[in-house]
Amino acid sequence: VFLVGGGPGDPDLLTFRALRLMQQCDVCVYDKLVSPEVMELVRRDAELIFVGKSRDQHTMPQEEINELLAKLALQGKRVLRLKGGDPFIFGRGGEEIETLMQHKVPFQVVPGITAANGVSSYAGIPLTHRDYAQACLFITGHLKAKAGSSELTLDLDWVAMSRPQQTVVIYMGLVGLKEICEKLIEHGVPSTMPVAVVQQGTTQRQKVVTATLADLADKVTAAGLKPPCLTIVGEVVRLRETLNWFKPNN
Ligand code: SAH
């Protein structure tokens, strides 16, 4: 089984190794996040198995995906497990490999350009900058049930996220966006801190909304952004005004 990162969307961002394996596989097990342009490059006569994974619509539970990969490999097939971005960044790649190891199925991992890298580049936002950010945090806006209640809440390290001189990149954050902005302000981040939300970055469907922590949620709602969206918080977002180079023809 080859666990391959398909990058953030633009097929030109695939690694050479990813492309080569995509053209050699017998079966390709892929996620919703893999762009149609990337799927176009999978070997024409390979069997394609969609395993979904969008919010609220888990087409196949993770345990079943893990078992499926092992089963296909044990049938003697060359299996390509194609994932959006990088398999080891919020990609559950580790869990899929554990099951393969239990079944003694050999595997390799092929890194991909993660959304934070690809999307920030195409949005003209350097994640670090000598003057504005010496660190960068990748976090996932993960929802968790509150103790003793069924209400969902964000379980994040707000203190770490609120430090100055850093950039915070939030994966999967569209649902909790308003709460994230409020919590950061509560923890001392200026409400004027610039933020960008990028929809389908690196593709011709890329849309970018820039705002401040104070007015982000309203602007995102007004723009009607849909997943996948990546949120970037930090002074570096201001650089987009001069560095924005990618003009999708949407
Ligand atoms: N393994 C992937 C991340 C999976 S988590 C990677 O390394 O990129 C899924 C989240 O990634 C999405 O909810 C979204 O926040 C982000 N994402 C992935 N591709 C994106 C894209 N092209 N544009 C914006 N966000 C993207």
mmCIF file of C-alpha atoms and ligand atoms in Angstrom:
data_model
loop_
_atom_site.group_PDB
_atom_site.id
_atom_site.type_symbol
_atom_site.label_atom_id
_atom_site.label_comp_id
_atom_site.label_asym_id
_atom_site.label_seq_id
_atom_site.Cartn_x
_atom_site.Cartn_y
_atom_site.Cartn_z
ATOM 1 C CA VAL A 1 0.000 0.000 0.000
ATOM 2 C CA PHE A 2 1.279 3.410 -0.948
ATOM 3 C CA LEU A 3 -0.046 6.131 1.327
ATOM 4 C CA VAL A 4 0.258 9.153 -0.923
ATOM 5 C CA GLY A 5 -0.232 12.859 -0.298
ATOM 6 C CA GLY A 6 -2.139 14.369 -3.212
ATOM 7 C CA GLY A 7 -1.417 17.989 -2.250
ATOM 8 C CA PRO A 8 -3.924 20.788 -1.803
ATOM 9 C CA GLY A 9 -5.580 20.726 -5.230
ATOM 10 C CA ASP A 10 -3.447 22.058 -8.085
ATOM 11 C CA PRO A 11 -2.167 18.890 -9.818
ATOM 12 C CA ASP A 12 1.143 20.633 -10.573
ATOM 13 C CA LEU A 13 1.837 20.457 -6.842
ATOM 14 C CA LEU A 14 1.967 16.649 -6.829
ATOM 15 C CA THR A 15 5.387 15.181 -6.190
ATOM 16 C CA PHE A 16 6.988 13.229 -8.999
ATOM 17 C CA ARG A 17 6.796 10.110 -6.841
ATOM 18 C CA ALA A 18 3.076 10.588 -6.198
ATOM 19 C CA LEU A 19 2.385 10.914 -9.918
ATOM 20 C CA ARG A 20 4.448 7.837 -10.753
ATOM 21 C CA LEU A 21 2.621 5.711 -8.182
ATOM 22 C CA MET A 22 -0.755 7.085 -9.295
ATOM 23 C CA GLN A 23 -0.015 5.785 -12.763
ATOM 24 C CA GLN A 24 1.006 2.320 -11.562
ATOM 25 C CA CYS A 25 -1.700 1.380 -9.069
ATOM 26 C CA ASP A 26 -4.357 -1.310 -9.512
ATOM 27 C CA VAL A 27 -6.769 0.329 -7.094
ATOM 28 C CA CYS A 28 -7.023 3.867 -5.757
ATOM 29 C CA VAL A 29 -8.790 4.529 -2.459
ATOM 30 C CA TYR A 30 -9.410 8.284 -2.251
ATOM 31 C CA ASP A 31 -11.002 10.989 -0.138
ATOM 32 C CA LYS A 32 -13.286 13.866 -0.839
ATOM 33 C CA LEU A 33 -10.379 16.286 -0.379
ATOM 34 C CA VAL A 34 -8.478 15.013 -3.431
ATOM 35 C CA SER A 35 -9.246 17.461 -6.243
ATOM 36 C CA PRO A 36 -10.899 16.292 -9.483
ATOM 37 C CA GLU A 37 -7.851 17.616 -11.366
ATOM 38 C CA VAL A 38 -5.588 15.292 -9.367
ATOM 39 C CA MET A 39 -7.967 12.328 -9.810
ATOM 40 C CA GLU A 40 -7.700 12.848 -13.583
ATOM 41 C CA LEU A 41 -4.082 11.686 -13.344
ATOM 42 C CA VAL A 42 -4.778 8.301 -11.747
ATOM 43 C CA ARG A 43 -4.196 5.396 -14.140
ATOM 44 C CA ARG A 44 -7.276 5.137 -16.374
ATOM 45 C CA ASP A 45 -7.968 1.449 -15.765
ATOM 46 C CA ALA A 46 -7.367 1.515 -12.010
ATOM 47 C CA GLU A 47 -10.349 0.681 -9.835
ATOM 48 C CA LEU A 48 -11.464 3.834 -7.946
ATOM 49 C CA ILE A 49 -12.937 3.536 -4.464
ATOM 50 C CA PHE A 50 -14.354 6.704 -2.889
ATOM 51 C CA VAL A 51 -14.335 6.654 0.897
ATOM 52 C CA GLY A 52 -15.747 10.124 1.411
ATOM 53 C CA LYS A 53 -14.981 11.935 4.637
ATOM 54 C CA SER A 54 -16.660 15.267 4.614
ATOM 55 C CA ARG A 55 -18.158 16.834 7.730
ATOM 56 C CA ASP A 56 -21.301 15.022 8.965
ATOM 57 C CA GLN A 57 -21.077 12.619 6.071
ATOM 58 C CA HIS A 58 -18.519 9.950 6.830
ATOM 59 C CA THR A 59 -19.048 7.728 3.835
ATOM 60 C CA MET A 60 -16.939 4.993 5.382
ATOM 61 C CA PRO A 61 -15.857 4.834 9.043
ATOM 62 C CA GLN A 62 -12.089 5.076 9.569
ATOM 63 C CA GLU A 63 -11.832 1.487 10.904
ATOM 64 C CA GLU A 64 -13.428 0.183 7.718
ATOM 65 C CA ILE A 65 -11.035 2.183 5.545
ATOM 66 C CA ASN A 66 -8.117 0.716 7.505
ATOM 67 C CA GLU A 67 -9.400 -2.825 6.979
ATOM 68 C CA LEU A 68 -10.253 -2.210 3.326
ATOM 69 C CA LEU A 69 -6.678 -1.194 2.541
ATOM 70 C CA ALA A 70 -5.321 -4.356 4.140
ATOM 71 C CA LYS A 71 -7.898 -6.523 2.379
ATOM 72 C CA LEU A 72 -7.123 -5.118 -1.074
ATOM 73 C CA ALA A 73 -3.392 -5.505 -0.530
ATOM 74 C CA LEU A 74 -3.793 -9.100 0.649
ATOM 75 C CA GLN A 75 -5.603 -9.812 -2.643
ATOM 76 C CA GLY A 76 -2.278 -8.993 -4.291
ATOM 77 C CA LYS A 77 -3.279 -5.566 -5.598
ATOM 78 C CA ARG A 78 -1.053 -2.499 -5.763
ATOM 79 C CA VAL A 79 -3.060 -0.147 -3.588
ATOM 80 C CA LEU A 80 -2.802 3.635 -3.740
ATOM 81 C CA ARG A 81 -4.275 5.355 -0.711
ATOM 82 C CA LEU A 82 -4.605 8.884 -2.005
ATOM 83 C CA LYS A 83 -5.221 11.670 0.480
ATOM 84 C CA GLY A 84 -5.495 15.435 0.253
ATOM 85 C CA GLY A 85 -2.443 17.411 1.340
ATOM 86 C CA ASP A 86 0.055 15.393 3.361
ATOM 87 C CA PRO A 87 -0.963 12.006 4.836
ATOM 88 C CA PHE A 88 0.662 12.750 8.190
ATOM 89 C CA ILE A 89 -0.831 16.210 8.753
ATOM 90 C CA PHE A 90 -4.365 15.789 10.118
ATOM 91 C CA GLY A 91 -4.713 12.904 7.703
ATOM 92 C CA ARG A 92 -5.070 9.876 10.004
ATOM 93 C CA GLY A 93 -2.286 8.286 7.995
ATOM 94 C CA GLY A 94 -0.813 6.858 11.180
ATOM 95 C CA GLU A 95 -3.955 4.872 11.979
ATOM 96 C CA GLU A 96 -4.146 3.383 8.500
ATOM 97 C CA ILE A 97 -0.553 2.228 8.751
ATOM 98 C CA GLU A 98 -1.061 0.593 12.141
ATOM 99 C CA THR A 99 -3.698 -1.682 10.661
ATOM 100 C CA LEU A 100 -1.430 -2.517 7.732
ATOM 101 C CA MET A 101 1.324 -3.441 10.159
ATOM 102 C CA GLN A 102 -1.014 -5.731 12.077
ATOM 103 C CA HIS A 103 -1.775 -7.520 8.805
ATOM 104 C CA LYS A 104 1.934 -7.528 7.860
ATOM 105 C CA VAL A 105 1.193 -5.598 4.675
ATOM 106 C CA PRO A 106 4.235 -3.670 3.425
ATOM 107 C CA PHE A 107 3.679 0.046 2.872
ATOM 108 C CA GLN A 108 5.385 3.291 1.936
ATOM 109 C CA VAL A 109 4.423 6.880 2.716
ATOM 110 C CA VAL A 110 4.757 9.655 0.150
ATOM 111 C CA PRO A 111 4.594 13.160 1.591
ATOM 112 C CA GLY A 112 2.478 15.820 -0.047
ATOM 113 C CA ILE A 113 2.245 19.571 0.135
ATOM 114 C CA THR A 114 0.004 20.223 3.091
ATOM 115 C CA ALA A 115 -2.838 22.745 2.837
ATOM 116 C CA ALA A 116 -1.029 25.234 5.082
ATOM 117 C CA ASN A 117 1.927 25.374 2.672
ATOM 118 C CA GLY A 118 0.100 25.288 -0.626
ATOM 119 C CA VAL A 119 -2.816 27.486 0.305
ATOM 120 C CA SER A 120 -0.713 30.186 1.976
ATOM 121 C CA SER A 121 1.620 30.379 -1.031
ATOM 122 C CA TYR A 122 -1.240 30.730 -3.497
ATOM 123 C CA ALA A 123 -2.916 33.325 -1.262
ATOM 124 C CA GLY A 124 0.278 35.423 -1.123
ATOM 125 C CA ILE A 125 0.712 34.951 2.644
ATOM 126 C CA PRO A 126 4.174 33.866 3.852
ATOM 127 C CA LEU A 127 3.641 31.862 7.041
ATOM 128 C CA THR A 128 6.805 33.213 8.651
ATOM 129 C CA HIS A 129 8.473 36.576 8.240
ATOM 130 C CA ARG A 130 11.506 38.060 9.942
ATOM 131 C CA ASP A 131 9.503 41.012 11.257
ATOM 132 C CA TYR A 132 6.109 39.447 12.053
ATOM 133 C CA ALA A 133 6.227 35.743 12.815
ATOM 134 C CA GLN A 134 9.043 33.524 14.043
ATOM 135 C CA ALA A 135 6.820 30.517 14.631
ATOM 136 C CA CYS A 136 3.867 28.865 12.985
ATOM 137 C CA LEU A 137 1.253 26.675 14.620
ATOM 138 C CA PHE A 138 -0.862 24.142 12.699
ATOM 139 C CA ILE A 139 -4.010 23.301 14.607
ATOM 140 C CA THR A 140 -7.274 21.550 13.905
ATOM 141 C CA GLY A 141 -10.567 23.134 14.914
ATOM 142 C CA HIS A 142 -11.729 19.899 16.443
ATOM 143 C CA LEU A 143 -15.107 19.777 18.233
ATOM 144 C CA LYS A 144 -15.435 17.812 21.470
ATOM 145 C CA ALA A 145 -18.422 17.138 23.771
ATOM 146 C CA LYS A 146 -18.437 19.290 26.936
ATOM 147 C CA ALA A 147 -18.043 17.331 30.189
ATOM 148 C CA GLY A 148 -21.469 16.184 31.358
ATOM 149 C CA SER A 149 -23.324 17.569 28.346
ATOM 150 C CA SER A 150 -23.927 16.779 24.714
ATOM 151 C CA GLU A 151 -23.043 20.318 23.645
ATOM 152 C CA LEU A 152 -20.004 20.466 21.376
ATOM 153 C CA THR A 153 -17.158 22.817 22.115
ATOM 154 C CA LEU A 154 -13.682 23.558 20.802
ATOM 155 C CA ASP A 155 -10.905 21.895 22.731
ATOM 156 C CA LEU A 156 -7.874 24.036 21.930
ATOM 157 C CA ASP A 157 -4.861 25.488 23.713
ATOM 158 C CA TRP A 158 -5.984 29.126 23.602
ATOM 159 C CA VAL A 159 -2.952 30.396 25.531
ATOM 160 C CA ALA A 160 -0.504 28.899 23.009
ATOM 161 C CA MET A 161 -2.619 30.143 20.116
ATOM 162 C CA SER A 162 -2.699 33.707 21.455
ATOM 163 C CA ARG A 163 1.058 34.304 21.674
ATOM 164 C CA PRO A 164 2.477 37.234 19.692
ATOM 165 C CA GLN A 165 4.960 36.948 16.789
ATOM 166 C CA GLN A 166 3.495 33.759 15.370
ATOM 167 C CA THR A 167 1.095 32.615 12.687
ATOM 168 C CA VAL A 168 -1.751 30.235 13.469
ATOM 169 C CA VAL A 169 -3.096 28.010 10.708
ATOM 170 C CA ILE A 170 -6.433 26.356 11.436
ATOM 171 C CA TYR A 171 -7.506 23.261 9.517
ATOM 172 C CA MET A 172 -11.212 22.280 9.476
ATOM 173 C CA GLY A 173 -12.212 25.457 11.260
ATOM 174 C CA LEU A 174 -15.232 26.797 9.364
ATOM 175 C CA VAL A 175 -17.822 25.557 11.848
ATOM 176 C CA GLY A 176 -16.190 26.946 14.973
ATOM 177 C CA LEU A 177 -14.796 30.082 13.351
ATOM 178 C CA LYS A 178 -16.820 32.611 15.350
ATOM 179 C CA GLU A 179 -15.917 30.923 18.614
ATOM 180 C CA ILE A 180 -12.239 30.783 17.652
ATOM 181 C CA CYS A 181 -12.151 34.536 16.957
ATOM 182 C CA GLU A 182 -13.936 35.348 20.231
ATOM 183 C CA LYS A 183 -11.644 33.125 22.281
ATOM 184 C CA LEU A 184 -8.473 34.589 20.765
ATOM 185 C CA ILE A 185 -9.678 38.125 21.574
ATOM 186 C CA GLU A 186 -10.564 36.966 25.101
ATOM 187 C CA HIS A 187 -7.001 35.657 25.457
ATOM 188 C CA GLY A 188 -5.444 38.988 24.534
ATOM 189 C CA VAL A 189 -5.032 38.935 20.757
ATOM 190 C CA PRO A 190 -5.954 42.403 19.395
ATOM 191 C CA SER A 191 -9.371 42.357 17.727
ATOM 192 C CA THR A 192 -7.708 44.119 14.769
ATOM 193 C CA MET A 193 -5.460 41.090 14.104
ATOM 194 C CA PRO A 194 -5.729 40.229 10.400
ATOM 195 C CA VAL A 195 -7.174 36.875 9.386
ATOM 196 C CA ALA A 196 -7.656 35.173 6.042
ATOM 197 C CA VAL A 197 -9.979 32.314 5.180
ATOM 198 C CA VAL A 198 -9.104 30.513 1.953
ATOM 199 C CA GLN A 199 -11.578 28.254 0.196
ATOM 200 C CA GLN A 200 -10.246 25.530 -2.134
ATOM 201 C CA GLY A 201 -6.812 27.099 -2.204
ATOM 202 C CA THR A 202 -4.457 26.473 -5.158
ATOM 203 C CA THR A 203 -7.353 25.600 -7.485
ATOM 204 C CA GLN A 204 -9.228 27.720 -10.010
ATOM 205 C CA ARG A 205 -12.017 27.801 -7.412
ATOM 206 C CA GLN A 206 -9.853 29.538 -4.811
ATOM 207 C CA LYS A 207 -11.581 32.311 -2.873
ATOM 208 C CA VAL A 208 -9.978 34.397 -0.162
ATOM 209 C CA VAL A 209 -11.733 36.474 2.466
ATOM 210 C CA THR A 210 -9.569 38.754 4.582
ATOM 211 C CA ALA A 211 -10.850 40.436 7.712
ATOM 212 C CA THR A 212 -9.957 41.093 11.331
ATOM 213 C CA LEU A 213 -10.743 38.828 14.273
ATOM 214 C CA ALA A 214 -13.623 41.189 15.061
ATOM 215 C CA ASP A 215 -15.471 40.962 11.755
ATOM 216 C CA LEU A 216 -14.284 37.661 10.238
ATOM 217 C CA ALA A 217 -17.295 35.504 11.037
ATOM 218 C CA ASP A 218 -19.738 37.934 9.407
ATOM 219 C CA LYS A 219 -17.596 38.418 6.324
ATOM 220 C CA VAL A 220 -17.194 34.664 5.837
ATOM 221 C CA THR A 221 -20.943 34.151 6.114
ATOM 222 C CA ALA A 222 -21.585 37.017 3.686
ATOM 223 C CA ALA A 223 -19.127 35.544 1.165
ATOM 224 C CA GLY A 224 -20.845 32.140 1.401
ATOM 225 C CA LEU A 225 -17.604 30.193 1.715
ATOM 226 C CA LYS A 226 -17.855 26.414 1.654
ATOM 227 C CA PRO A 227 -15.408 23.741 2.827
ATOM 228 C CA PRO A 228 -12.603 22.989 2.446
ATOM 229 C CA CYS A 229 -11.418 26.234 3.981
ATOM 230 C CA LEU A 230 -8.192 27.041 5.756
ATOM 231 C CA THR A 231 -7.889 29.926 8.229
ATOM 232 C CA ILE A 232 -4.676 31.888 8.737
ATOM 233 C CA VAL A 233 -4.365 34.248 11.718
ATOM 234 C CA GLY A 234 -1.433 36.641 12.097
ATOM 235 C CA GLU A 235 0.253 39.866 11.032
ATOM 236 C CA VAL A 236 1.611 38.067 7.934
ATOM 237 C CA VAL A 237 -1.897 38.119 6.440
ATOM 238 C CA ARG A 238 -1.363 41.833 5.714
ATOM 239 C CA LEU A 239 1.418 40.928 3.252
ATOM 240 C CA ARG A 240 -1.200 39.571 0.880
ATOM 241 C CA GLU A 241 -1.991 43.161 -0.140
ATOM 242 C CA THR A 242 1.374 43.318 -1.921
ATOM 243 C CA LEU A 243 2.253 39.635 -2.497
ATOM 244 C CA ASN A 244 -0.996 38.340 -3.952
ATOM 245 C CA TRP A 245 0.105 36.802 -7.252
ATOM 246 C CA PHE A 246 -2.334 33.960 -8.030
ATOM 247 C CA LYS A 247 -5.397 35.044 -9.983
ATOM 248 C CA PRO A 248 -7.804 32.134 -10.458
ATOM 249 C CA ASN A 249 -10.159 32.657 -13.374
ATOM 250 C CA ASN A 250 -13.321 31.896 -11.373
HETATM 251 N N1 SAH B 1 -3.948 16.043 5.198
HETATM 252 C C1 SAH B 1 -4.499 17.322 4.762
HETATM 253 C C2 SAH B 1 -5.450 17.930 5.772
HETATM 254 C C3 SAH B 1 -6.668 17.116 6.065
HETATM 255 S S1 SAH B 1 -7.753 17.942 7.134
HETATM 256 C C4 SAH B 1 -3.352 18.278 4.455
HETATM 257 O O1 SAH B 1 -2.197 17.994 4.773
HETATM 258 O O2 SAH B 1 -3.626 19.346 3.880
HETATM 259 C C5 SAH B 1 -8.867 18.703 6.024
HETATM 260 C C6 SAH B 1 -8.754 20.214 6.095
HETATM 261 O O3 SAH B 1 -7.615 20.662 5.356
HETATM 262 C C7 SAH B 1 -9.892 20.957 5.463
HETATM 263 O O4 SAH B 1 -11.012 21.001 6.306
HETATM 264 C C8 SAH B 1 -9.281 22.330 5.245
HETATM 265 O O5 SAH B 1 -9.217 23.065 6.441
HETATM 266 C C9 SAH B 1 -7.865 21.964 4.866
HETATM 267 N N2 SAH B 1 -7.660 21.967 3.406
HETATM 268 C C10 SAH B 1 -7.199 20.947 2.660
HETATM 269 N N3 SAH B 1 -7.069 21.320 1.365
HETATM 270 C C11 SAH B 1 -7.473 22.609 1.296
HETATM 271 C C12 SAH B 1 -7.567 23.564 0.234
HETATM 272 N N4 SAH B 1 -7.234 23.266 -1.021
HETATM 273 N N5 SAH B 1 -8.018 24.807 0.537
HETATM 274 C C13 SAH B 1 -8.348 25.133 1.791
HETATM 275 N N6 SAH B 1 -8.283 24.268 2.830
HETATM 276 C C14 SAH B 1 -7.842 23.027 2.596
#
